[in-house]
Amino acid sequence: MAITLKKIAEMVGGTVSGDENVLITGVGSLTDATRGDISLFYDYRYREYLKKTKASALLVSKVTALYKGPQVVVSNPLLSYARVAALFAVPTPTFPGISERATIHESSVIGNNVSIYPFVYVGENASIGDHAILFPGVFVGDRVRIGERTIIHPNVSIMHDCVIGKEVIIHAGAVIGSDGFGFVRDGSTNVKIPQMGFVQIDDQVEIGANCCVDRAATGKTWIKKGVKTDNLVQVAHNVTIGKDTVIVAQSALGGSVSIGDSVIIGGQSAISDHVKIGDRAMIGSKSGVAKSLPPGEIVSGVPAMPHRIWLKTRGLITKLPDLVKRLRVLEKRVDELERSTNHSGHDND
Amino acid sequence: MAITLKKIAEMVGGTVSGDENVLITGVGSLTDATRGDISLFYDYRYREYLKKTKASALLVSKVTALYKGPQVVVSNPLLSYARVAALFAVPTPTFPGISERATIHESSVIGNNVSIYPFVYVGENASIGDHAILFPGVFVGDRVRIGERTIIHPNVSIMHDCVIGKEVIIHAGAVIGSDGFGFVRDGSTNVKIPQMGFVQIDDQVEIGANCCVDRAATGKTWIKKGVKTDNLVQVAHNVTIGKDTVIVAQSALGGSVSIGDSVIIGGQSAISDHVKIGDRAMIGSKSGVAKSLPPGEIVSGVPAMPHRIWLKTRGLITKLPDLVKRLRVLEKRVDELERSTNHSGHDND
Amino acid sequence: MAITLKKIAEMVGGTVSGDENVLITGVGSLTDATRGDISLFYDYRYREYLKKTKASALLVSKVTALYKGPQVVVSNPLLSYARVAALFAVPTPTFPGISERATIHESSVIGNNVSIYPFVYVGENASIGDHAILFPGVFVGDRVRIGERTIIHPNVSIMHDCVIGKEVIIHAGAVIGSDGFGFVRDGSTNVKIPQMGFVQIDDQVEIGANCCVDRAATGKTWIKKGVKTDNLVQVAHNVTIGKDTVIVAQSALGGSVSIGDSVIIGGQSAISDHVKIGDRAMIGSKSGVAKSLPPGEIVSGVPAMPHRIWLKTRGLITKLPDLVKRLRVLEKRVDELERSTNHSGHDND
């Protein structure tokens, strides 16, 4: 596909500086772009790449003299880039209808124009929305509902009674609706507490590869509209995640955790059972959050502390040996002072 | 299903306070319960929910005046709840026999009343116990043995020669018997040490979704009776986990780690290679345990320290900037004292 | 299989002390070995096992008097053990050709002597090298290339356009080529940045079970020759991992991270976006590396610090309560000194 820079500028509401008739055939970062690609420049730290880039045009927030080719000025180059890239992206490959090698229970309702690849299993009384794509190895349990235009990548397991919205993307290997981790001791034995709820994933959510989202003990584990999780994230039973929240790889949300809207959770973080995180809070990578946070709070560390304190603290940890030494020196000096002061008769004992 | 409160009380050995003829049709937490459900109250922190709950009866340890409906008094409401909930839980869906779309090597021995769903693969000389359920996408390697009434959820891979006991539950996407991570350097190259052992999982174990349990280098990786692991847990080669131990999500046990009976390991913890953990030890979330622990020890932190020290320490980390400031002030004050003391003739140099 | 100790010694370039005609039928650790096995001794800490071992011979770096049987002296017993063990290891089970229950697009090119098990799916224009083994449940996307003698374990998903080299091993459940985690905010909504690159995995790489390797935004995520990753490792988009690097379980490499050759990364570590790690660096378990490291650097901790400082520091964290107490005592003593010094007329205010 080839498209003029002029058309691209129109699409993203930008203005062209330079030759607007250049034909664009793809996208790329400053270092990856080849001839015909449009790239983007929005972070001054990458200005060194501007001279060497092979990109045929740039999306920029203001015209830069460091690049000779045509530039499209937009308010948010990265956002415009995302929109332009979508034009050139390989569309998700579809399968013409329902494979004869898929096994679908006769009681289930399958929408129009679906792609159901070989080796997909759909249980009883499930429903699959129009234009949904189910890749090979997908398991859909009994009574599961999957919305329109949702894409379920290979080897994903969606256990019974879960509800998946429209335009959801679930990446390969993820497990939705596994049992929550609930046991009660009877002497030394752990007795299983039946996990009788389900998982509800709302529209436009994206779940990363090999993530696990457990079903609720009773009621539902609920991931609201527009949430995005990276890979290998653990969501325990009865968690609620608010709209548009972003969770980076390998984080874990404990049982009954409640996350607000538009929260950002850094990688390898952990949030303890029953904790509530307010809207727009930000949690740094590798944090351990054991207490609830108000809206807008920014924390880091284990235990999580206000990010500005953490910035001061983290450097000091490496200075602990030095602090101990200074303390020891000071103790000796005070010993000496006390001795000499006593010498001269100032003993107050 | 509907059952009288009287019958429920009999089943759990409790005594009814109030109308014992109420019909119970399900279970739910105080907040999730709807009319007909029995709920439970055992944690005083949730007393606010007692007034609003729609539950038709409660399991309690003593009668509470905050709830008007009938109550069943038992010694352990949560344990009784687990037992009652099991009555109402959706049974694991079965498949009538062996699907024609499963591939099972003719040399394998399949028990009675099994459910082998489509797209299950069973290799050579394997054996599957009576009433076992193998969901779609399950891989069973050569010579694997699976016990009676064991449930293997979708897309689980059980590699060759592993032994799985009776009434085991393995959740979706878990991998049992992948190679241990063993390499030896030859110059700059890493030469693979063949991983020739297997994994043994004893009766009533439950393994979480997307967990990995590596086969032993030689001998076995051994998960003993009644162990429960949450999701995304890593168990390295030659680990032994004692009976009834519980491991929360995303924890990792290093090579040849030995865990005692009834240990509790918090989420995202790591235990270093060759470490031994005594019976009934408790390890806090996000801990890093590099040294062996005696029975009953309770630790937290990185490196792991006695929990009571960790409770004191964790708060102090945030006070490090303040400590440094106090130390600096003190140094200046001592400078001044020394100067003034010398002034007055107490110089001991 | 049985082989004389003499032949084993020849194979590993060692010299026999004792009966070179002993027949060896397997391998085992000192504690696992049974009669007929050859074992190894290279770590003095395990000398207690020498007396009890049932091994029929040992690989050693020098003859030990603690063991009565024949010994083969080699420069690196563990390396020799790896080579000998390979003789006795169960070979990866093969399937005779392409299963009729696999689905392979007619446009794909399949090499000679491949093993393509049931329930494998291969998309359009893919190519599979000679002697490759694809276990059940493997998904191979459009245009994927897989090299000769590569082994893909069950339920692995390799998404479109990825390139896998020769003699690669990918363990069960791993996901190669899932979308990188790239979004840009538009108001409160997260707009997906299309992930248009691919993953390249070079020869002799081994990827652990349930790992995730994301495709690049543009360009490639690149895992170079001989890299070994343990299980549940997360590799984000546009990461480059240098030759022979080793990554232990549950570690995460952030977007555009660049790792040098022969680096060792401990378990549960995290490396922040865009960080560069020099050749032969070593990163301790559970570290958080937010800044680039020069070649050969050894770090640990969060934030990562030189390992020798971390060794001093980690113990001090537990002493923080004691430090605070000492500081408080010192403050009182200085108060007292100042008071008594002022008393005696040394007030400098």
Short mmCIF file of C-alpha atoms in Angstrom, two decimals, chain A:
data_model
loop_
_atom_site.label_atom_id
_atom_site.label_comp_id
_atom_site.label_asym_id
_atom_site.label_seq_id
_atom_site.Cartn_x
_atom_site.Cartn_y
_atom_site.Cartn_z
CA MET A 1 0.00 0.00 0.00
CA ALA A 2 1.22 3.51 -0.81
CA ILE A 3 -0.35 6.72 0.40
CA THR A 4 0.73 10.34 0.01
CA LEU A 5 2.02 12.31 2.94
CA LYS A 6 -0.79 14.76 2.27
CA LYS A 7 -3.41 12.08 2.91
CA ILE A 8 -1.62 11.01 6.08
CA ALA A 9 -1.55 14.60 7.31
CA GLU A 10 -5.28 14.90 6.65
CA MET A 11 -5.94 11.69 8.52
CA VAL A 12 -4.10 12.80 11.66
CA GLY A 13 -5.05 16.48 11.42
CA GLY A 14 -1.48 17.64 10.89
CA THR A 15 0.22 20.17 8.63
CA VAL A 16 2.99 19.21 6.23
CA SER A 17 6.32 21.00 6.15
CA GLY A 18 8.08 19.95 2.93
CA ASP A 19 6.99 17.77 0.02
CA GLU A 20 3.45 16.57 0.68
CA ASN A 21 3.45 14.31 -2.39
CA VAL A 22 5.98 11.85 -0.97
CA LEU A 23 4.56 8.31 -1.08
CA ILE A 24 4.54 6.49 2.24
CA THR A 25 4.57 2.68 2.22
CA GLY A 26 5.15 1.82 5.86
CA VAL A 27 6.21 2.94 9.31
CA GLY A 28 9.29 2.46 11.45
CA SER A 29 11.22 3.89 14.36
CA LEU A 30 14.04 6.29 13.51
CA THR A 31 16.53 3.42 13.54
CA ASP A 32 14.36 0.74 11.90
CA ALA A 33 12.73 2.84 9.17
CA THR A 34 13.64 2.14 5.57
CA ARG A 35 12.97 4.19 2.43
CA GLY A 36 9.23 4.81 2.07
CA ASP A 37 8.56 4.63 5.82
CA ILE A 38 7.23 7.45 7.92
CA SER A 39 8.80 7.69 11.39
CA LEU A 40 8.31 9.92 14.40
CA PHE A 41 10.32 12.24 16.61
CA TYR A 42 8.96 13.27 19.98
CA ASP A 43 11.74 12.65 22.49
CA TYR A 44 14.72 14.98 22.36
CA ARG A 45 16.99 12.23 23.72
CA TYR A 46 16.76 10.48 20.35
CA ARG A 47 17.84 13.50 18.31
CA GLU A 48 21.13 11.80 17.39
CA TYR A 49 19.14 9.32 15.27
CA LEU A 50 17.63 12.11 13.14
CA LYS A 51 20.70 12.48 10.94
CA LYS A 52 21.04 8.79 10.13
CA THR A 53 17.41 7.77 9.76
CA LYS A 54 16.32 6.44 6.38
CA ALA A 55 12.70 7.44 6.98
CA SER A 56 11.07 9.31 4.09
CA ALA A 57 9.02 11.54 6.39
CA LEU A 58 8.49 12.29 10.08
CA LEU A 59 5.65 12.94 12.46
CA VAL A 60 6.80 15.73 14.79
CA SER A 61 5.37 18.12 17.35
CA LYS A 62 7.36 20.96 15.79
CA VAL A 63 9.60 21.11 12.73
CA THR A 64 13.17 20.09 13.43
CA ALA A 65 16.15 21.34 11.46
CA LEU A 66 18.05 18.13 12.22
CA TYR A 67 16.04 16.25 9.59
CA LYS A 68 15.97 17.28 5.94
CA GLY A 69 12.88 15.42 4.68
CA PRO A 70 9.20 16.38 4.90
CA GLN A 71 7.60 16.58 8.35
CA VAL A 72 4.00 16.40 9.53
CA VAL A 73 3.39 18.60 12.55
CA VAL A 74 0.83 17.16 14.98
CA SER A 75 0.01 17.73 18.63
CA ASN A 76 0.91 14.17 19.69
CA PRO A 77 3.33 12.44 17.30
CA LEU A 78 3.12 9.06 19.08
CA LEU A 79 -0.67 9.02 18.93
CA SER A 80 -0.59 10.00 15.26
CA TYR A 81 2.03 7.33 14.65
CA ALA A 82 -0.26 4.70 16.22
CA ARG A 83 -3.04 5.74 13.83
CA VAL A 84 -0.83 5.74 10.74
CA ALA A 85 0.81 2.44 11.69
CA ALA A 86 -2.63 0.83 11.86
CA LEU A 87 -2.99 1.50 8.11
CA PHE A 88 0.07 -0.58 7.35
CA ALA A 89 -0.21 -3.32 9.99
CA VAL A 90 -0.77 -6.90 8.85
CA PRO A 91 -4.43 -7.58 9.63
CA THR A 92 -5.12 -10.46 12.00
CA PRO A 93 -5.33 -13.51 9.74
CA THR A 94 -8.82 -14.92 9.48
CA PHE A 95 -10.13 -18.40 8.82
CA PRO A 96 -13.04 -18.79 6.42
CA GLY A 97 -15.77 -19.71 8.88
CA ILE A 98 -15.74 -22.66 11.22
CA SER A 99 -13.08 -25.32 10.71
CA GLU A 100 -14.34 -28.86 10.40
CA ARG A 101 -11.55 -29.67 12.81
CA ALA A 102 -12.99 -27.44 15.52
CA THR A 103 -15.38 -29.07 17.99
CA ILE A 104 -18.37 -26.93 18.83
CA HIS A 105 -21.25 -28.13 20.95
CA GLU A 106 -24.50 -28.00 19.01
CA SER A 107 -26.16 -25.94 21.76
CA SER A 108 -23.77 -23.03 21.27
CA VAL A 109 -24.61 -19.98 19.20
CA ILE A 110 -22.02 -18.82 16.72
CA GLY A 111 -22.22 -15.36 15.11
CA ASN A 112 -21.65 -14.34 11.51
CA ASN A 113 -18.30 -14.08 9.83
CA VAL A 114 -16.42 -15.72 12.67
CA SER A 115 -13.01 -17.36 12.23
CA ILE A 116 -12.89 -20.57 14.19
CA TYR A 117 -9.62 -22.30 13.45
CA PRO A 118 -8.87 -26.02 13.76
CA PHE A 119 -8.52 -27.50 17.26
CA VAL A 120 -10.79 -24.93 18.87
CA TYR A 121 -13.20 -26.40 21.42
CA VAL A 122 -16.43 -24.65 22.34
CA GLY A 123 -18.56 -26.18 25.11
CA GLU A 124 -22.31 -26.16 25.76
CA ASN A 125 -24.53 -23.11 25.51
CA ALA A 126 -21.67 -20.78 24.70
CA SER A 127 -22.04 -17.83 22.36
CA ILE A 128 -19.47 -16.35 20.00
CA GLY A 129 -20.08 -12.86 18.58
CA ASP A 130 -19.87 -11.78 14.96
CA HIS A 131 -16.41 -11.42 13.45
CA ALA A 132 -14.76 -13.03 16.47
CA ILE A 133 -11.48 -14.86 15.76
CA LEU A 134 -10.59 -17.98 17.76
CA PHE A 135 -7.12 -19.30 16.97
CA PRO A 136 -6.05 -22.95 17.18
CA GLY A 137 -5.99 -24.51 20.62
CA VAL A 138 -8.49 -22.10 22.14
CA PHE A 139 -10.73 -23.66 24.79
CA VAL A 140 -14.13 -22.05 25.41
CA GLY A 141 -15.96 -23.55 28.38
CA ASP A 142 -19.68 -24.08 28.86
CA ARG A 143 -21.89 -20.98 28.86
CA VAL A 144 -18.99 -18.65 27.99
CA ARG A 145 -20.01 -15.55 26.05
CA ILE A 146 -17.57 -13.85 23.68
CA GLY A 147 -18.43 -10.49 22.10
CA GLU A 148 -18.15 -9.18 18.56
CA ARG A 149 -14.77 -8.67 16.89
CA THR A 150 -12.94 -10.18 19.85
CA ILE A 151 -9.66 -11.97 19.09
CA ILE A 152 -8.58 -14.98 21.14
CA HIS A 153 -5.02 -16.02 20.32
CA PRO A 154 -3.73 -19.61 20.28
CA ASN A 155 -3.89 -21.92 23.28
CA VAL A 156 -5.95 -19.56 25.43
CA SER A 157 -8.27 -21.28 27.93
CA ILE A 158 -11.52 -19.54 28.87
CA MET A 159 -13.21 -21.55 31.57
CA HIS A 160 -16.95 -22.03 32.05
CA ASP A 161 -19.36 -19.13 32.58
CA CYS A 162 -16.87 -16.33 31.84
CA VAL A 163 -18.08 -13.30 29.90
CA ILE A 164 -15.79 -11.60 27.39
CA GLY A 165 -16.86 -8.30 25.80
CA LYS A 166 -16.48 -6.81 22.34
CA GLU A 167 -13.20 -6.00 20.64
CA VAL A 168 -11.25 -7.72 23.37
CA ILE A 169 -7.80 -9.17 22.57
CA ILE A 170 -6.51 -12.08 24.64
CA HIS A 171 -2.96 -13.10 23.84
CA ALA A 172 -1.68 -16.63 23.52
CA GLY A 173 -1.57 -18.95 26.49
CA ALA A 174 -3.64 -16.78 28.83
CA VAL A 175 -6.03 -18.49 31.24
CA ILE A 176 -9.33 -16.81 32.08
CA GLY A 177 -11.49 -18.24 34.83
CA SER A 178 -9.17 -20.69 36.55
CA ASP A 179 -10.18 -21.36 40.16
CA GLY A 180 -9.33 -18.69 42.70
CA PHE A 181 -6.82 -19.77 45.33
CA GLY A 182 -9.12 -20.42 48.23
CA PHE A 183 -8.53 -23.01 50.93
CA VAL A 184 -9.38 -23.38 54.58
CA ARG A 185 -7.37 -25.46 57.03
CA ASP A 186 -8.97 -28.47 58.64
CA GLY A 187 -6.23 -29.69 60.96
CA SER A 188 -3.23 -29.89 58.66
CA THR A 189 -5.30 -30.45 55.51
CA ASN A 190 -6.26 -27.65 53.14
CA VAL A 191 -9.93 -27.95 52.19
CA LYS A 192 -10.83 -26.35 48.88
CA ILE A 193 -13.37 -23.53 48.97
CA PRO A 194 -15.37 -24.02 45.77
CA GLN A 195 -14.81 -21.13 43.39
CA MET A 196 -18.30 -20.54 42.09
CA GLY A 197 -18.14 -17.10 40.52
CA PHE A 198 -16.90 -16.10 37.08
CA VAL A 199 -14.74 -13.57 35.23
CA GLN A 200 -16.18 -10.64 33.33
CA ILE A 201 -13.92 -8.85 30.86
CA ASP A 202 -15.42 -5.73 29.34
CA ASP A 203 -15.05 -4.23 25.88
CA GLN A 204 -11.69 -3.24 24.40
CA VAL A 205 -9.67 -4.94 27.13
CA GLU A 206 -6.34 -6.49 26.12
CA ILE A 207 -4.89 -9.34 28.19
CA GLY A 208 -1.21 -10.30 27.74
CA ALA A 209 0.26 -13.68 26.92
CA ASN A 210 0.24 -16.33 29.65
CA CYS A 211 -1.69 -14.12 32.08
CA CYS A 212 -3.98 -15.74 34.64
CA VAL A 213 -7.31 -14.25 35.69
CA ASP A 214 -9.02 -16.30 38.38
CA ARG A 215 -12.77 -16.67 38.70
CA ALA A 216 -14.41 -15.23 41.80
CA ALA A 217 -15.21 -17.33 44.86
CA THR A 218 -18.74 -16.00 44.45
CA GLY A 219 -19.76 -13.04 42.29
CA LYS A 220 -17.26 -11.93 39.70
CA THR A 221 -13.71 -10.96 38.99
CA TRP A 222 -14.18 -7.89 36.84
CA ILE A 223 -11.85 -6.25 34.35
CA LYS A 224 -13.47 -3.11 33.07
CA LYS A 225 -13.47 -1.41 29.70
CA GLY A 226 -10.17 -0.53 28.09
CA VAL A 227 -7.85 -2.17 30.65
CA LYS A 228 -4.55 -3.36 29.18
CA THR A 229 -2.37 -5.97 30.85
CA ASP A 230 1.09 -6.99 29.78
CA ASN A 231 2.25 -10.65 29.89
CA LEU A 232 2.36 -13.06 32.85
CA VAL A 233 0.14 -10.93 35.09
CA GLN A 234 -1.75 -12.62 37.91
CA VAL A 235 -5.27 -11.44 38.79
CA ALA A 236 -6.68 -13.25 41.81
CA HIS A 237 -10.33 -13.98 42.60
CA ASN A 238 -12.80 -11.16 43.14
CA VAL A 239 -10.44 -8.46 41.88
CA THR A 240 -12.00 -5.42 40.20
CA ILE A 241 -9.87 -3.39 37.78
CA GLY A 242 -11.22 0.02 36.75
CA LYS A 243 -11.45 1.42 33.25
CA ASP A 244 -8.34 2.15 31.20
CA THR A 245 -5.94 0.87 33.85
CA VAL A 246 -2.57 -0.40 32.60
CA ILE A 247 -0.67 -3.25 34.27
CA VAL A 248 2.90 -4.08 33.29
CA ALA A 249 4.34 -7.60 33.09
CA GLN A 250 4.53 -10.09 35.97
CA SER A 251 2.50 -8.02 38.40
CA ALA A 252 0.11 -9.69 40.82
CA LEU A 253 -3.17 -8.45 42.25
CA GLY A 254 -4.22 -10.30 45.42
CA GLY A 255 -7.70 -11.51 46.23
CA SER A 256 -10.51 -8.91 46.34
CA VAL A 257 -8.14 -6.12 45.35
CA SER A 258 -9.97 -3.13 43.90
CA ILE A 259 -8.13 -0.97 41.37
CA GLY A 260 -9.55 2.37 40.22
CA ASP A 261 -9.75 3.83 36.72
CA SER A 262 -6.66 4.89 34.76
CA VAL A 263 -4.22 3.45 37.29
CA ILE A 264 -0.71 2.52 36.10
CA ILE A 265 0.94 -0.48 37.76
CA GLY A 266 4.63 -1.09 37.05
CA GLY A 267 6.14 -4.49 36.32
CA GLN A 268 6.64 -7.17 38.99
CA SER A 269 4.50 -5.23 41.46
CA ALA A 270 2.32 -6.93 44.03
CA ILE A 271 -0.82 -5.63 45.66
CA SER A 272 -1.96 -7.39 48.82
CA ASP A 273 -5.38 -8.93 49.35
CA HIS A 274 -8.30 -6.50 49.88
CA VAL A 275 -6.25 -3.36 49.12
CA LYS A 276 -8.03 -0.52 47.28
CA ILE A 277 -6.14 1.66 44.81
CA GLY A 278 -7.69 5.03 43.90
CA ASP A 279 -8.18 6.35 40.38
CA ARG A 280 -5.11 7.54 38.49
CA ALA A 281 -2.69 6.21 41.13
CA MET A 282 0.72 5.16 39.84
CA ILE A 283 2.66 2.25 41.29
CA GLY A 284 6.36 1.88 40.46
CA SER A 285 7.97 -1.33 39.22
CA LYS A 286 8.69 -4.03 41.80
CA SER A 287 6.58 -2.27 44.43
CA GLY A 288 4.79 -4.09 47.22
CA VAL A 289 1.56 -2.32 48.10
CA ALA A 290 0.07 -3.55 51.37
CA LYS A 291 -2.13 -0.54 52.17
CA SER A 292 -4.85 1.20 50.21
CA LEU A 293 -3.96 4.30 48.22
CA PRO A 294 -6.03 7.45 47.60
CA PRO A 295 -6.65 8.70 44.05
CA GLY A 296 -3.65 10.13 42.27
CA GLU A 297 -1.09 8.77 44.75
CA ILE A 298 2.32 7.87 43.30
CA VAL A 299 4.24 5.16 45.16
CA SER A 300 7.27 2.92 44.82
CA GLY A 301 9.25 0.44 46.89
CA VAL A 302 8.66 -2.40 49.32
CA PRO A 303 6.73 -1.47 51.35
CA ALA A 304 5.36 1.10 48.94
CA MET A 305 6.06 4.69 49.97
CA PRO A 306 5.43 8.05 48.25
CA HIS A 307 7.58 8.05 45.15
CA ARG A 308 9.45 11.24 46.16
CA ILE A 309 10.52 9.61 49.43
CA TRP A 310 11.53 6.50 47.58
CA LEU A 311 13.72 8.56 45.24
CA LYS A 312 15.60 9.87 48.30
CA THR A 313 15.66 6.54 50.08
CA ARG A 314 16.82 4.13 47.40
CA GLY A 315 20.21 5.83 47.09
CA LEU A 316 20.73 5.80 50.84
CA ILE A 317 20.45 2.03 51.08
CA THR A 318 23.81 1.75 49.37
CA LYS A 319 25.21 4.21 51.92
CA LEU A 320 24.20 2.16 54.94
CA PRO A 321 27.72 0.76 55.53
CA ASP A 322 29.02 4.33 55.46
CA LEU A 323 26.32 5.47 57.89
CA VAL A 324 27.23 2.71 60.31
CA LYS A 325 30.87 3.71 60.14
CA ARG A 326 30.03 7.37 60.74
CA LEU A 327 27.88 6.40 63.69
CA ARG A 328 30.70 4.32 65.19
CA VAL A 329 33.20 7.15 64.77
CA LEU A 330 30.78 9.53 66.41
CA GLU A 331 30.24 7.19 69.34
CA LYS A 332 33.98 7.10 69.96
CA ARG A 333 34.28 10.85 69.72
CA VAL A 334 31.46 11.25 72.24
CA ASP A 335 33.11 8.66 74.53
CA GLU A 336 36.26 10.75 74.37
CA LEU A 337 34.38 13.99 74.97
CA GLU A 338 32.59 12.53 77.96
CA ARG A 339 35.88 11.26 79.37
CA SER A 340 37.66 14.58 78.93
CA THR A 341 34.68 16.52 80.21
CA ASN A 342 34.54 14.32 83.30
CA HIS A 343 38.28 14.79 83.71
CA SER A 344 37.79 18.44 84.03
CA GLY A 345 35.13 17.94 86.65
CA HIS A 346 31.90 18.21 84.72
CA ASP A 347 30.52 14.89 85.90
CA ASN A 348 26.79 15.17 86.39
CA ASP A 349 26.12 11.63 87.58
#
